[in-house]
Steps between C-alpha positions, in 0.01 A plus 500: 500500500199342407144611320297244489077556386447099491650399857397612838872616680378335821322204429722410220786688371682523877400095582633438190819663538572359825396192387823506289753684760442856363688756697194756556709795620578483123137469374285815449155599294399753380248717751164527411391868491121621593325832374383800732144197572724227587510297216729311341692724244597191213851511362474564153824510222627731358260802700657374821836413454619724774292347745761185421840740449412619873469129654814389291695779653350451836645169555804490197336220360718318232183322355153578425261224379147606364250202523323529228630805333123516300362543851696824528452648163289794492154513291674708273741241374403251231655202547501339132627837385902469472505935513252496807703210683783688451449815664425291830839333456693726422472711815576166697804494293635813574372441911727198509779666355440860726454285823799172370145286644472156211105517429321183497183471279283209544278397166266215500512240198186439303354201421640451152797229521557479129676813495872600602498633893618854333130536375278325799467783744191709386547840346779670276804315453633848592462386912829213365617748266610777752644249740848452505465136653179262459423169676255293516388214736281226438411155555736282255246361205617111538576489846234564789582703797838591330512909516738675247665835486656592186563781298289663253714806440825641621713748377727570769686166537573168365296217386396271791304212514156450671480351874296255581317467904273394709312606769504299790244522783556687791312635854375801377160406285571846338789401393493371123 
C-alpha cells in the first residue's frame, strides 16, 4: 500500500511500477477522502490514522510506505521536537503491530554531507530513533552514477554491508 504526496499514482507511481514488472493486483494507495463540498479531505498523522487502519485491513496489506512521512504529519506535530515526533510514531508503531502491516517511512536527506546519514534527514533524530531499521540511499561520494543502500540503524538483525547499483535506462521515461 502506498501514500505518496510527491508522485502522481497515474502518471508516475503505476508507469513506474510496471516499468519494473510490479504485480499491480498487489499494489494499493491509500483513497483520497472529500468533505460534505467535495474537496479533498488531506491525510494527516496521527488525527487520521484510522483512515489508514481501514485501507490496511481492506486489502491485508503486509506493507505500508509513507512518501514523505513530513507530508503526512499533522500541523500539530513539531518535527525538531523528539516528544512531538514521537506521538506521531508511536501510533504507527502500534498500527503495524495491530494490523502485522511493516510501515515504510520515507525521509529526505539534507544538504549537509559532512555529517553521519543518522543526522541528515531534517527534524528530530527521534524520526531514526523510533525506527527499528534505518537505511539510507544515496549516490556513492567517489563514484558517479553509483547508488548505495546501506544501513544507518538496525536493531533487529545482523550487521550487513551496503549495496552498491545502478540504474539502467529503460522504456518508461517515468521510470528512474
Amino acid at each position: 500500500m502506498i501514500a505518496c504526496a510527491e508522485d502522481d499514482l497515474a502518471d508516475t507511481i503505476v508507469p513506474r511500477l510496471l516499468a519494473y514488472g510490479a504485480d499491480l493486483s498487489r499494489i494499493a494507495s491509500v483513497p483520497l477522502e472529500r468533505d460534505e463540498h467535495g474537496q479533498v479531505r488531506p491525510l494527516t498523522l496521527p488525527e487520521h490514522q484510522d483512515r489508514l487502519e481501514v485501507a490496511i485491513r481492506q486489502v491485508e496489506a503486509k506493507l505500508l510506505v509513507i512518501d514523505p512521512i513530513t507530508a503526512y504529519l499533522s500541523e500539530t506535530i513539531n518535527t525538531n521536537n523528539d516528544a512531538s515526533v514521537r506521538r506521531a510514531t508511536t501510533p504507527l508503531t502500534d498500527l503495524a503491530q495491530r494490523t502485522g502491516t511493516a510501515i515504510l517511512l520515507v525521509r529526505h536527506l539534507n544538504k549537509s554531507g559532512e555529517l553521519k546519514a543518522k543526522y541528515r534527514s531534517g527534524g528530530s533524530i527521534a524520526f531514526t530513533d523510533a525506527a527499528r531499521a534505518v537505511l539510507v540511499v544515496e549516490e556513492h561520494p567517489e563514484q558517479p552514477r553509483l547508488m548505495v543502500l546501506a544501513r544507518v540503524k538496525n536493531n533487529l538483525a545482523k550487521m550487513i554491508p551496503g549495496i552498491g547499483y545502478r540504474i539502467a535506462s529503460t522504456t518508461c521515461s517515468s521510470a528512474r
